Tab-separated table of C-alpha atoms and ligand atoms in Angstrom:
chain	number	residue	atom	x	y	z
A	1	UNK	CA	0.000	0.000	0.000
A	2	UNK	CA	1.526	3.407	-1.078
A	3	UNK	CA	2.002	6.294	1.396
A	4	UNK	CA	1.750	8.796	-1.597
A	5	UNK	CA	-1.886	7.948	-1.390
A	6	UNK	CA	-4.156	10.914	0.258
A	7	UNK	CA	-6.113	8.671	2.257
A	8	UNK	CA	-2.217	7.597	4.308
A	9	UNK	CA	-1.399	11.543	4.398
A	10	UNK	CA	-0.104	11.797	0.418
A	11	UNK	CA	-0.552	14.772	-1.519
A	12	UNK	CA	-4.022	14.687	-3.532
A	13	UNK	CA	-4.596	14.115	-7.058
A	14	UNK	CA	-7.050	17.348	-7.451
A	15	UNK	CA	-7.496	19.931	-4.248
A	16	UNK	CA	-11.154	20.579	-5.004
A	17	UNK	CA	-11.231	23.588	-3.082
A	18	UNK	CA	-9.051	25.133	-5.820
A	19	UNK	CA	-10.505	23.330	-8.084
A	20	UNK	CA	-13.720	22.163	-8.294
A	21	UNK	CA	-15.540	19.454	-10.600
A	22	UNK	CA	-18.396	21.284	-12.758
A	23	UNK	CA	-21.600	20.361	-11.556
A	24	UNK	CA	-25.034	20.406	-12.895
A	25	UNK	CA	-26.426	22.454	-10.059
A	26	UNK	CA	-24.605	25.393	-11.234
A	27	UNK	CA	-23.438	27.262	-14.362
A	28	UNK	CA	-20.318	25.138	-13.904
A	29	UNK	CA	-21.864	22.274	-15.497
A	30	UNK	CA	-24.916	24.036	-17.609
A	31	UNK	CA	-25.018	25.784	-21.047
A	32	UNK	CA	-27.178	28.966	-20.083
A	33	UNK	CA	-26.907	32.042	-21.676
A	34	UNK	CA	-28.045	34.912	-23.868
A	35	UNK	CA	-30.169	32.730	-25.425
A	36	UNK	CA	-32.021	32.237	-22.914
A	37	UNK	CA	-32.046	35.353	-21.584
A	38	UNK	CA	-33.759	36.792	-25.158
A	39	UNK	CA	-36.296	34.110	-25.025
A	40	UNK	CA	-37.694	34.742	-21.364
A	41	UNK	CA	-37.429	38.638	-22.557
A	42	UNK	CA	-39.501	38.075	-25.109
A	43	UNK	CA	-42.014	36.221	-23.159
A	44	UNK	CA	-42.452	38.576	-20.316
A	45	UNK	CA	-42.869	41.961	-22.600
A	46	UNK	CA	-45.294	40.323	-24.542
A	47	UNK	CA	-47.385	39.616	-21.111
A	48	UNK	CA	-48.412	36.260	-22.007
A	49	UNK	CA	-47.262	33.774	-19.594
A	50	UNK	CA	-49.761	31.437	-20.109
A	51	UNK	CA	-48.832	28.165	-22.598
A	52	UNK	CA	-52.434	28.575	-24.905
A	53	UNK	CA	-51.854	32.029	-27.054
A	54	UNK	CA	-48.228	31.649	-26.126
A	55	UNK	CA	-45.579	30.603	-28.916
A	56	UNK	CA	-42.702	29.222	-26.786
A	57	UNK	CA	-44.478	25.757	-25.506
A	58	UNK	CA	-45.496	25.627	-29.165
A	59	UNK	CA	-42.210	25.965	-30.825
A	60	UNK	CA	-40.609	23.717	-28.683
A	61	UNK	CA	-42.750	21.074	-28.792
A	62	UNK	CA	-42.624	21.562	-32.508
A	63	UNK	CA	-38.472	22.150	-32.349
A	64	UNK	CA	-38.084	18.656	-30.266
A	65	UNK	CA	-40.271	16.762	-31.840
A	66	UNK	CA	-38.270	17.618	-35.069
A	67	UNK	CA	-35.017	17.042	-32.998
A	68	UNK	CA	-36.019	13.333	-31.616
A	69	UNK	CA	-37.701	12.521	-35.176
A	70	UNK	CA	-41.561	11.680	-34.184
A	71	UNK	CA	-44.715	13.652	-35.036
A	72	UNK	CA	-45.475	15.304	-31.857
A	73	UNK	CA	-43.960	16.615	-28.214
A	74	UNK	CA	-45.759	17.621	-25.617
A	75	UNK	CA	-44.604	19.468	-23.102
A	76	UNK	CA	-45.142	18.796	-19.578
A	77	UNK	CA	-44.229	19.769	-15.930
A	78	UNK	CA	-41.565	17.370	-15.203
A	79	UNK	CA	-40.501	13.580	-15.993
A	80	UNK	CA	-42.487	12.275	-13.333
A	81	UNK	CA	-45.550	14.279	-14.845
A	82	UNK	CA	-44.669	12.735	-18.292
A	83	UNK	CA	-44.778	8.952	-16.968
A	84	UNK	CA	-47.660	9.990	-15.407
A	85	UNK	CA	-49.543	11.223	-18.525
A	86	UNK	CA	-47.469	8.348	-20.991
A	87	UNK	CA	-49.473	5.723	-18.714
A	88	UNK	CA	-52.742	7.721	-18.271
A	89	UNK	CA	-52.799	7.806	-22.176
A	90	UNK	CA	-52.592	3.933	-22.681
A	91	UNK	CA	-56.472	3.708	-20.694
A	92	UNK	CA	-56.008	0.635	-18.496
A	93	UNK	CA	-58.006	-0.970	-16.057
A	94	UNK	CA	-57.005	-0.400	-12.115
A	95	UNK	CA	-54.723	-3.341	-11.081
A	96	UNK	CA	-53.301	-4.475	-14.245
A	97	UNK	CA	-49.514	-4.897	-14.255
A	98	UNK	CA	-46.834	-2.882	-15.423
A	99	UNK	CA	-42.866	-4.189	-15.321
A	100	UNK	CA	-40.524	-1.632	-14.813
A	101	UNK	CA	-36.933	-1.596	-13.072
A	102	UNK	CA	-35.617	-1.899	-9.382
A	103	UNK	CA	-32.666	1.073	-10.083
A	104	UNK	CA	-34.228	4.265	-11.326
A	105	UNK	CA	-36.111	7.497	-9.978
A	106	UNK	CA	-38.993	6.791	-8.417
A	107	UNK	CA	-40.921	9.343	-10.725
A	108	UNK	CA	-40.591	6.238	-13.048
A	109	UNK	CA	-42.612	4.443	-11.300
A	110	UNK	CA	-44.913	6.683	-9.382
A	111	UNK	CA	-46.998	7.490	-12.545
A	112	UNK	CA	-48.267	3.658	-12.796
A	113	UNK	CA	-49.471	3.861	-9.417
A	114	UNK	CA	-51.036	7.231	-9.473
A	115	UNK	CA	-52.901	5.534	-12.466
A	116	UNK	CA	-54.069	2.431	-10.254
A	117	UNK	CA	-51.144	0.050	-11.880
A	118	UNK	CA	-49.456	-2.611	-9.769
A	119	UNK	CA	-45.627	-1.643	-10.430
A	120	UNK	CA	-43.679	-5.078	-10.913
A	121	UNK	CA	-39.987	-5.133	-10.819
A	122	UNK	CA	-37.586	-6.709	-13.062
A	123	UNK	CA	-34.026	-7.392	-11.801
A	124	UNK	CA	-30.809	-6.076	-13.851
A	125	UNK	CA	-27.901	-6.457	-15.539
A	126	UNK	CA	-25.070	-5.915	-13.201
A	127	UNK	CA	-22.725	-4.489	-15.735
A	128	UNK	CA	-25.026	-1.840	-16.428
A	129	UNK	CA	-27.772	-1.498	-13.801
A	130	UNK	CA	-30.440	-1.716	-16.816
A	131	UNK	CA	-33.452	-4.266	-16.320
A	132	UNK	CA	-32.640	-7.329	-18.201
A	133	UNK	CA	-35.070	-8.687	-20.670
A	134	UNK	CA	-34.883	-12.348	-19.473
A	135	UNK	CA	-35.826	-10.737	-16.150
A	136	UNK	CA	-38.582	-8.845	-17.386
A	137	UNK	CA	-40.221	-12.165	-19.338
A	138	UNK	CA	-39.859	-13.941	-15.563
A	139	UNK	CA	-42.431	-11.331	-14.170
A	140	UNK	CA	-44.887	-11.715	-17.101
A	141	UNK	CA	-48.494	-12.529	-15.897
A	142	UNK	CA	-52.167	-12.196	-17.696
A	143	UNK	CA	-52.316	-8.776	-15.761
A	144	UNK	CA	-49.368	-7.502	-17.106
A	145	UNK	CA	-50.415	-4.841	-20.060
A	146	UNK	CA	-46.816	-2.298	-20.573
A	147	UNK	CA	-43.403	-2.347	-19.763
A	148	UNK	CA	-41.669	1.270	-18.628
A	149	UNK	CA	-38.241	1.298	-20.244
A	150	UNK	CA	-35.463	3.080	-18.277
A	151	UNK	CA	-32.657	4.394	-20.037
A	152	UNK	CA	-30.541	4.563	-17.127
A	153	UNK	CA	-27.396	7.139	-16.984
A	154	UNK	CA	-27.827	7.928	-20.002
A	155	UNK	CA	-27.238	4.391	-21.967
A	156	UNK	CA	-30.035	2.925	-23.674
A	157	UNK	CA	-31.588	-0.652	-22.524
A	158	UNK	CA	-31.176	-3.052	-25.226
A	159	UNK	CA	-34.295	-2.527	-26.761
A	160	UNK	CA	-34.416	-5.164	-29.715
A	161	UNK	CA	-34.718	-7.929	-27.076
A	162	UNK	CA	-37.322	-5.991	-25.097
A	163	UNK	CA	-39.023	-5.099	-28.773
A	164	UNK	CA	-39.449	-8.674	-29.121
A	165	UNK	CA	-40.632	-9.666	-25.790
A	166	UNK	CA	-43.105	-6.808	-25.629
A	167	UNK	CA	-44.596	-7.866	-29.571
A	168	UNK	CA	-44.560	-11.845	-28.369
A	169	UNK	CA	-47.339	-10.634	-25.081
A	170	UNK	CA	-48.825	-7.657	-26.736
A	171	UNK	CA	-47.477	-5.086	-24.066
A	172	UNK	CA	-47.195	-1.326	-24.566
A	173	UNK	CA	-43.553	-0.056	-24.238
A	174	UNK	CA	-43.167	3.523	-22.619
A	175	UNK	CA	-39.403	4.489	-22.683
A	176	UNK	CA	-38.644	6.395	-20.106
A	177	UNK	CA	-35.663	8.777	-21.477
A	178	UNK	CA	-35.790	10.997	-18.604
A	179	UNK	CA	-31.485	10.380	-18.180
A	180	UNK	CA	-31.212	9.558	-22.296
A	181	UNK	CA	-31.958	12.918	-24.010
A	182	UNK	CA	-29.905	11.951	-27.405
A	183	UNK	CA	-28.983	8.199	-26.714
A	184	UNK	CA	-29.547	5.813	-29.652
A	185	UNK	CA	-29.740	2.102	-29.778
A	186	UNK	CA	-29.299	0.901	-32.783
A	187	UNK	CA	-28.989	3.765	-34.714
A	188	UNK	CA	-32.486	4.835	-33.665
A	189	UNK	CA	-33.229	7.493	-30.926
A	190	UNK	CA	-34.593	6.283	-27.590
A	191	UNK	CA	-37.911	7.394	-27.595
A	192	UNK	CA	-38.247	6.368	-31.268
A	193	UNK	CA	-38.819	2.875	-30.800
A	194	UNK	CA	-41.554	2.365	-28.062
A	195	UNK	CA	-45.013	3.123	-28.452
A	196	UNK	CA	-44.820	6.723	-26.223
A	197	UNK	CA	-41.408	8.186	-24.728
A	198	UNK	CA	-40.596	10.424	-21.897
A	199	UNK	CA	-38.319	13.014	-20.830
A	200	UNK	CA	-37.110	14.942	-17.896
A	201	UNK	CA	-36.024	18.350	-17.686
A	202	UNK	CA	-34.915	18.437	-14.423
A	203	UNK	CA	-31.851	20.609	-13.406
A	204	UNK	CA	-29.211	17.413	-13.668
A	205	UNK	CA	-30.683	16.112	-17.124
A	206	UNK	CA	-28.903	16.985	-20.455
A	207	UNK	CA	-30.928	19.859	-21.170
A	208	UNK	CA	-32.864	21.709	-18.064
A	209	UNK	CA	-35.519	23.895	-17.042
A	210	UNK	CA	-34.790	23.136	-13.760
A	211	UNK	CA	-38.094	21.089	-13.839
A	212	UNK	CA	-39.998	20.230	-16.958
A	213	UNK	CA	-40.841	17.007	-19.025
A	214	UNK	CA	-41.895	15.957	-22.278
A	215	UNK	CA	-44.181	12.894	-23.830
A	216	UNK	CA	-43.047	12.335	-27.255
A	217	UNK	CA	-44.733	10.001	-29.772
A	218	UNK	CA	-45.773	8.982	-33.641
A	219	UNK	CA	-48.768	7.280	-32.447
A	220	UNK	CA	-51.493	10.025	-32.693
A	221	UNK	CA	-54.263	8.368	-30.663
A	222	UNK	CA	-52.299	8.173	-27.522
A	223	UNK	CA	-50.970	11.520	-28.036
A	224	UNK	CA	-54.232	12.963	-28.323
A	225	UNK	CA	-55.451	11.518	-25.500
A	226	UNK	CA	-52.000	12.574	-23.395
A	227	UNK	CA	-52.364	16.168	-24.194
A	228	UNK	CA	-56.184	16.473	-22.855
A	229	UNK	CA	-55.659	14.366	-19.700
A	230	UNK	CA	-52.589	16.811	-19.228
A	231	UNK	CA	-55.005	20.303	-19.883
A	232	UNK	CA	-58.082	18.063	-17.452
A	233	UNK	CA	-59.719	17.178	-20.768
A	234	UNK	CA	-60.042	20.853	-21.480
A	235	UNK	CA	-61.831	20.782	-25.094
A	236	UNK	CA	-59.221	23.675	-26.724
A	237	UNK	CA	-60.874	25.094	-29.949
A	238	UNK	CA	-63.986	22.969	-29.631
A	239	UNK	CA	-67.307	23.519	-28.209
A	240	UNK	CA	-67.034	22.890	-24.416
A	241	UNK	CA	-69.346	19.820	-23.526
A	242	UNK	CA	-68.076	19.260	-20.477
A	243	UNK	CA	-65.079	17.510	-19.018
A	244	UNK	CA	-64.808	13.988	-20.376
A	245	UNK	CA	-62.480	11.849	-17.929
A	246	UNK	CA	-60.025	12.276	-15.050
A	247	UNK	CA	-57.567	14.393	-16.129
A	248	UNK	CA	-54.452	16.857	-14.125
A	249	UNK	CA	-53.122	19.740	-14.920
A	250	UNK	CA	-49.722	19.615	-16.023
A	251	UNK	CA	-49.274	21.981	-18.704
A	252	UNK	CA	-45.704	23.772	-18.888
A	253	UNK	CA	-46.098	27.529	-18.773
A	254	UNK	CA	-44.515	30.163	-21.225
A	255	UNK	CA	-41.483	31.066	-19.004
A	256	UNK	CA	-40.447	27.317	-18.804
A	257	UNK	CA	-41.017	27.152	-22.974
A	258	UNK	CA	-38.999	29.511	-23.390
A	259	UNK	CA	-35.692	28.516	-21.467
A	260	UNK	CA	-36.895	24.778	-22.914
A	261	UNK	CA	-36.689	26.125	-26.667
A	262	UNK	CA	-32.978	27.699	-25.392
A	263	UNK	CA	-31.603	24.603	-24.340
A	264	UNK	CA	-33.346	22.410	-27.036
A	265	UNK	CA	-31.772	24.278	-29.611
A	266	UNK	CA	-28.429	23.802	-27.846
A	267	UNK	CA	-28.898	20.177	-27.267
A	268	UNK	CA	-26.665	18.858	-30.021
A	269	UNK	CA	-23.608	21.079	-28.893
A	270	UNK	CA	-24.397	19.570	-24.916
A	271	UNK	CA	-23.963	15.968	-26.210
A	272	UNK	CA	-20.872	17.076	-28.379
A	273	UNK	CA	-19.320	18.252	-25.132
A	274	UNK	CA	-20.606	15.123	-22.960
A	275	UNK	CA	-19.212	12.813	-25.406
A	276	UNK	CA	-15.949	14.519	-25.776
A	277	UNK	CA	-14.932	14.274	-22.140
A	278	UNK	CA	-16.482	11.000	-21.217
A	279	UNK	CA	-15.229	9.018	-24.214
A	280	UNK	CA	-12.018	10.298	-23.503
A	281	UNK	CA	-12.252	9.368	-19.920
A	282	UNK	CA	-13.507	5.644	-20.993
A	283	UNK	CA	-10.540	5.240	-23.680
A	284	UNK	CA	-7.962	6.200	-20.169
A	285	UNK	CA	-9.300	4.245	-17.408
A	286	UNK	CA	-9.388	1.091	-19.696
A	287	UNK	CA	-6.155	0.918	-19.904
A	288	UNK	CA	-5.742	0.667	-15.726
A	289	UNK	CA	-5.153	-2.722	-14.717
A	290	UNK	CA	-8.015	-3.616	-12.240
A	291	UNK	CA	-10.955	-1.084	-13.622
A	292	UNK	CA	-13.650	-2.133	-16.203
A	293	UNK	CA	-14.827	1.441	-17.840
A	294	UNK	CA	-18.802	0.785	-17.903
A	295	UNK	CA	-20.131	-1.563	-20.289
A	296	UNK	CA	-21.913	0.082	-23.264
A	297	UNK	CA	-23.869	-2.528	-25.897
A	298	UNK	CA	-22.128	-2.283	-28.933
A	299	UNK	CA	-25.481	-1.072	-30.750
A	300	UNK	CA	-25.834	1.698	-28.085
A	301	UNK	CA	-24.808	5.316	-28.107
A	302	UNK	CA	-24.595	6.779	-24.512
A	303	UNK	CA	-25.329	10.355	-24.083
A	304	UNK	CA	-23.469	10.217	-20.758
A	305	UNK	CA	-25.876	11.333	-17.600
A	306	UNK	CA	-23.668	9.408	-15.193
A	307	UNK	CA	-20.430	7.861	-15.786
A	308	UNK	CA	-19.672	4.737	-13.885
A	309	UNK	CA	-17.195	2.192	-13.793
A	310	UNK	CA	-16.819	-0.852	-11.916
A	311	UNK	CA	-13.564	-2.561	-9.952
A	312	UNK	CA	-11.918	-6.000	-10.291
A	313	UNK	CA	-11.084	-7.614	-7.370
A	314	UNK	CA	-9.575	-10.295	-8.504
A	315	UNK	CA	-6.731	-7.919	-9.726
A	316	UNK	CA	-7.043	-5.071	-6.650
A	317	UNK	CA	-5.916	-6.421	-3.479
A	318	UNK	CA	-8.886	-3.840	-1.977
A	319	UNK	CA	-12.446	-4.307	-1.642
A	320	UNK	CA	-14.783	-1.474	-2.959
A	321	UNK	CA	-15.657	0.648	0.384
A	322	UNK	CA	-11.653	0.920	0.576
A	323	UNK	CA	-11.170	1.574	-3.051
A	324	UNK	CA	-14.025	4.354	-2.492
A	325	UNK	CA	-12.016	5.602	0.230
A	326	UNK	CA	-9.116	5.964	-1.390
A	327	UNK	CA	-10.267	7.927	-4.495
A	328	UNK	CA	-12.460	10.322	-2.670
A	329	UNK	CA	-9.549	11.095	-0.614
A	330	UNK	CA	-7.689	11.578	-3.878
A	331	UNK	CA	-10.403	14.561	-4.588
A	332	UNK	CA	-12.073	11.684	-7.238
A	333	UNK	CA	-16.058	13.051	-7.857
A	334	UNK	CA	-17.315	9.033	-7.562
A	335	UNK	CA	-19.890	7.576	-4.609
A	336	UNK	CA	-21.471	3.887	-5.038
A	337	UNK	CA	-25.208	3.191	-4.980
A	338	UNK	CA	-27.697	5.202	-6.975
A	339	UNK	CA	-31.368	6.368	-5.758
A	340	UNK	CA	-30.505	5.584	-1.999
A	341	UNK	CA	-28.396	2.243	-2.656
A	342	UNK	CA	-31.675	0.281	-2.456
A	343	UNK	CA	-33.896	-1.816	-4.947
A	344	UNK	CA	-36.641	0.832	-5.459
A	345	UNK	CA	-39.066	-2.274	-4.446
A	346	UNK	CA	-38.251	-2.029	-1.096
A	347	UNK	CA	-38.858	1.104	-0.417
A	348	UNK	CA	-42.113	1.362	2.184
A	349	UNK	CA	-44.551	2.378	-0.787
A	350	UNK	CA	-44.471	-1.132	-2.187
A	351	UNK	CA	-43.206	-3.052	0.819
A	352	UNK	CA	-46.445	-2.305	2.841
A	353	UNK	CA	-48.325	-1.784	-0.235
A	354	UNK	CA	-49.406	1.694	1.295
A	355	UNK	CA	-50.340	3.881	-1.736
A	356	UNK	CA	-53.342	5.793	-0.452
A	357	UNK	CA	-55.585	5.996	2.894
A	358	UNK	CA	-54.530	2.849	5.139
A	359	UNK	CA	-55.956	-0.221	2.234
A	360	UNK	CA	-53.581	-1.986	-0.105
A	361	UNK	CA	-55.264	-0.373	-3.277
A	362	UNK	CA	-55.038	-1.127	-5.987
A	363	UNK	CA	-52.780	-4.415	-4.634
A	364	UNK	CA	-55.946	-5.588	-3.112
A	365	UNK	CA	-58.493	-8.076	-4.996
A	366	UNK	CA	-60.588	-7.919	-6.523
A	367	UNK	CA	-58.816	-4.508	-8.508
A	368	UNK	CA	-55.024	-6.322	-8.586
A	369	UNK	CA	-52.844	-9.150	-7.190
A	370	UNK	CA	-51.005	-8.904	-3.580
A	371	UNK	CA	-47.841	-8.458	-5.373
A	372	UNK	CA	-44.356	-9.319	-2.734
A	373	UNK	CA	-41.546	-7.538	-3.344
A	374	UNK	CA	-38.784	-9.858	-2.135
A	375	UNK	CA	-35.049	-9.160	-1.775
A	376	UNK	CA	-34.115	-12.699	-2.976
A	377	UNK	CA	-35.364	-12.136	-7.280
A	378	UNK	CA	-33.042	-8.835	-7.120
A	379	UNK	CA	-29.813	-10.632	-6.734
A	380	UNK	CA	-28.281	-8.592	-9.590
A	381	UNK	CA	-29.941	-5.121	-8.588
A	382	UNK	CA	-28.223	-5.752	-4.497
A	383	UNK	CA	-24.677	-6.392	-5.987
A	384	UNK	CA	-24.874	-3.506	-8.988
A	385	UNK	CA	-25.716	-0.976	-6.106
A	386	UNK	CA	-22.955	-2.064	-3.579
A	387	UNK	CA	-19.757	-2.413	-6.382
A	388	UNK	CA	-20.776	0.247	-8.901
A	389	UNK	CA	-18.715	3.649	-9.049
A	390	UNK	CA	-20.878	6.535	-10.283
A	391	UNK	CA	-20.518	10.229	-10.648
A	392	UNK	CA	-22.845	13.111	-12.197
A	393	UNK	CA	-21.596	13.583	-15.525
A	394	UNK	CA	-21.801	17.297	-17.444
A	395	UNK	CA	-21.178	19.577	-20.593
A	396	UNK	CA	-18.732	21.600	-18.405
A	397	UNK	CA	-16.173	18.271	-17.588
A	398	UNK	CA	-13.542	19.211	-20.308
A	399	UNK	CA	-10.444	16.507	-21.807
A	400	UNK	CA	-8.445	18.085	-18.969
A	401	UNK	CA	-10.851	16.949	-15.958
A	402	UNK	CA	-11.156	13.370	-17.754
A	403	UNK	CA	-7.175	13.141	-17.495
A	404	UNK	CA	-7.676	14.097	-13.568
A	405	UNK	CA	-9.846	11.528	-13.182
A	406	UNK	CA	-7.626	9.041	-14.990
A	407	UNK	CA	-4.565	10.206	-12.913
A	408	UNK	CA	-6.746	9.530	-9.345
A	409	UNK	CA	-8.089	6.619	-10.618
A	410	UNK	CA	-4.510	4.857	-11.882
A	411	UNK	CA	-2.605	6.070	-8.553
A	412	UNK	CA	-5.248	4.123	-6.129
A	413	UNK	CA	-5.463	1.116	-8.303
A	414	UNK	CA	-1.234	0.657	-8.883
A	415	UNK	CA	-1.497	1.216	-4.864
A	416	UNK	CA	-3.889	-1.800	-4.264
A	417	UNK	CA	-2.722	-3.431	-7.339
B	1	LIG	C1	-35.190	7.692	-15.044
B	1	LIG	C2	-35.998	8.809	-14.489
B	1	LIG	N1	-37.329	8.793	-14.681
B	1	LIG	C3	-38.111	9.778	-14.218
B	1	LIG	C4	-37.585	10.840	-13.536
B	1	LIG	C5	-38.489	11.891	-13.010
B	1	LIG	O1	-38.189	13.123	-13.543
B	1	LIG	P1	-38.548	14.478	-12.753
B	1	LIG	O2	-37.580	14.603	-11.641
B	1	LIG	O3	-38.390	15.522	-13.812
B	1	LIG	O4	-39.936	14.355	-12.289
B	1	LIG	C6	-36.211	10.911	-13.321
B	1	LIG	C7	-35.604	12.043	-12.581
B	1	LIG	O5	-34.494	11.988	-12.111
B	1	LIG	C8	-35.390	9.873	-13.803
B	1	LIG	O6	-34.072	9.894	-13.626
């Protein structure tokens, strides 16, 4: 063991207090600017702040759609909102089954319960934390209608497999690209190859409003029906004959539109700059004896939310919580565990099946099934969230920060090599 490390009183690699890694919760790590600036302008001295009349929500629904290549966006007020209203627009019965994954946000998941779904979880691949589609046939039942499709940090899930699975039991597919603004699998653009997508616009994603979500879509009957339930069936044009179903409010206001057209417009140049630093991070740290770069299907382009890399111990004489240890001391931007470090079925919500009031609705027969979330069928998800690295990843990390990282990185693992 070295004593040049930091963690045995060495000099670090990078003194973040002289110099710190960009983040995403500040301009360090964001592309704001004029642009924006002249949009929001223009919004508030034409006094229309309100999306219907408005032309920001309109243009950049129009501008993304065009961007993603489908027919239609709609705009929304956050990711969460946009599962919500991809799953509202598909018209199920209360208790039928939707898979989704046990390492995400929970706004992927909370939208199939606020519909009256039973959420069923589908364990991962440990390489790349991303539901695995022999997993997700396992928890196939005559109940189970969709599948929601998470793109997680940033890579896409190897969607021909899930294609096939989802055509072979009829299911609906709603990718959720809330981390995957730009990925491809494929050469096709998440979002492009479900039936419905979804995006976040949260202040980490790729581009930001600091909150803010889109459904995107070519099929026109479920986008029709996503854009009333989002207005609460609010007849727009038409004669008013009354409101025709349960619907929310979630429509994104003028001021949000227009930072949203901003960044949308400067979403090509943000994945440019993501893919710049992290690839060139990836080629480095695969060259260090005892670190696997993360895995990345070879028909998948990553657009880079989180990078993440894994450690192997048969070649490290350290186990990961020392590892860990080592590099943060080394001024290294990584932490293990994603979303809490826990299966996202065990948090209360689905352990006690306690969704509303003190029943099990919509768990509870005769609606759904008494569904048990058990630690044992998430082998995969318990050993991805204890040995994966992962840090935030931005448009402000530059070649020079990726060679930093690779410098930290190489000095812990000669150390414990
Ligand atoms: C995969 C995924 N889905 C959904 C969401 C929910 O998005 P929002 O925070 O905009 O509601 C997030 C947010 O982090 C996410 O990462």
């Amino acid at each position: 063991m070295s004593a040049d490390l930091a963690i045995n009183g060495g000099s670090k690699t990078r003194d973040t207090s002289k110099k710190p890694w960009p983040s995403v919760g500040d301009k360090s790590g964001r592309l704001f600017g004029q642009e924006e600036i002249d949009l929001l302008t223009e919004v508030v001295n034409s006094g229309k702040l309100f999306r219907h009349g408005g032309r920001m929500v309109d243009q950049f629904e129009k501008e993304y759609a065009e961007q993603v290549g489908l027919k239609d966006c709609l705009a929304v007020t956050s990711g969460s909102a946009a599962i919500h209203a991809a799953v509202a627009a598909l018209e199920l019965e209360p208790g039928d089954e939707i898979i989704t994954t046990t390492i995400t946000d929970i706004g992927s998941v909370m939208g199939i319960l606020q519909c009256n779904h039973i959420p069923v979880f589908a364990d991962v691949d440990r390489r790349t934390m991303i539901m695995r589609p022999d997993a997700i046939e396992a928890q196939i039942t005559d109940r189970t209608r969709a599948l929601v499709v998470v793109h997680l940090f940033g890579q896409p899930a190897p969607m021909d497999e899930i294609m096939a699975i989802a055509k072979k039991h009829n299911l609906y597919v709603i990718e959720d690209c809330a981390q995957a603004h730009g990925a491809e699998f494929g050469g096709k653009r998440v979002s492009t190859i479900g039936d419905i997508g979804c995006y976040s616009m949260q202040q980490s994603k790729q581009i930001t409003t600091g909150d803010g979500g889109m459904v995107v879509s070519d099929n026109d009957e479920l986008m029709a029906r996503a854009r009333m339930w989002h207005d609460k069936y609010y007849e727009r044009g038409g004669e008013m004959r009354g409101y025709m179903r349960l619907g929310i409010c979630y429509r994104m206001n003028e001021l949000t539109g227009a930072v949203a057209l901003a960044q949308c417009r400067k979403l090509p140049e943000i994945l440019r700059r993501r893919r710049a630093s992290a690839e060139a991070l990836y080629e480095k740290i695969a060259t260090i004896p005892g670190i696997k770069p993360p895995w990345v299907h070879p028909d998948a382009k990553h657009s880079w939310w989180i990078f993440s890399f894994q450690i192997d111990e048969d070649v490290l004489s350290c186990d990961v919580a020392t590892f860990r240890a080592a590099i943060q001391a080394e001024g290294m931007p990584f932490g293990t565990g994603y979303a809490g470090g826990i299966p996202i079925c065990m948090y209360p919500v689905f352990q006690e099946h306690q969704a509303y009031g003190t029943g099990e609705f919509p768990w509870e027969p005769p609606y759904g099934r008494m569904v048990e979330y058990r630690e044992e069928d998430y082998p995969e998800t318990y050993w991805a969230q204890a040995n994966t690295f992962i840090t935030s990843w931005n448009e402000g990390y530059t070649e020079e920060d990726a060679e930093d990282i690779y410098q930290g990185l190489k000095k812990v693992a000669e150390a414990y090599s």
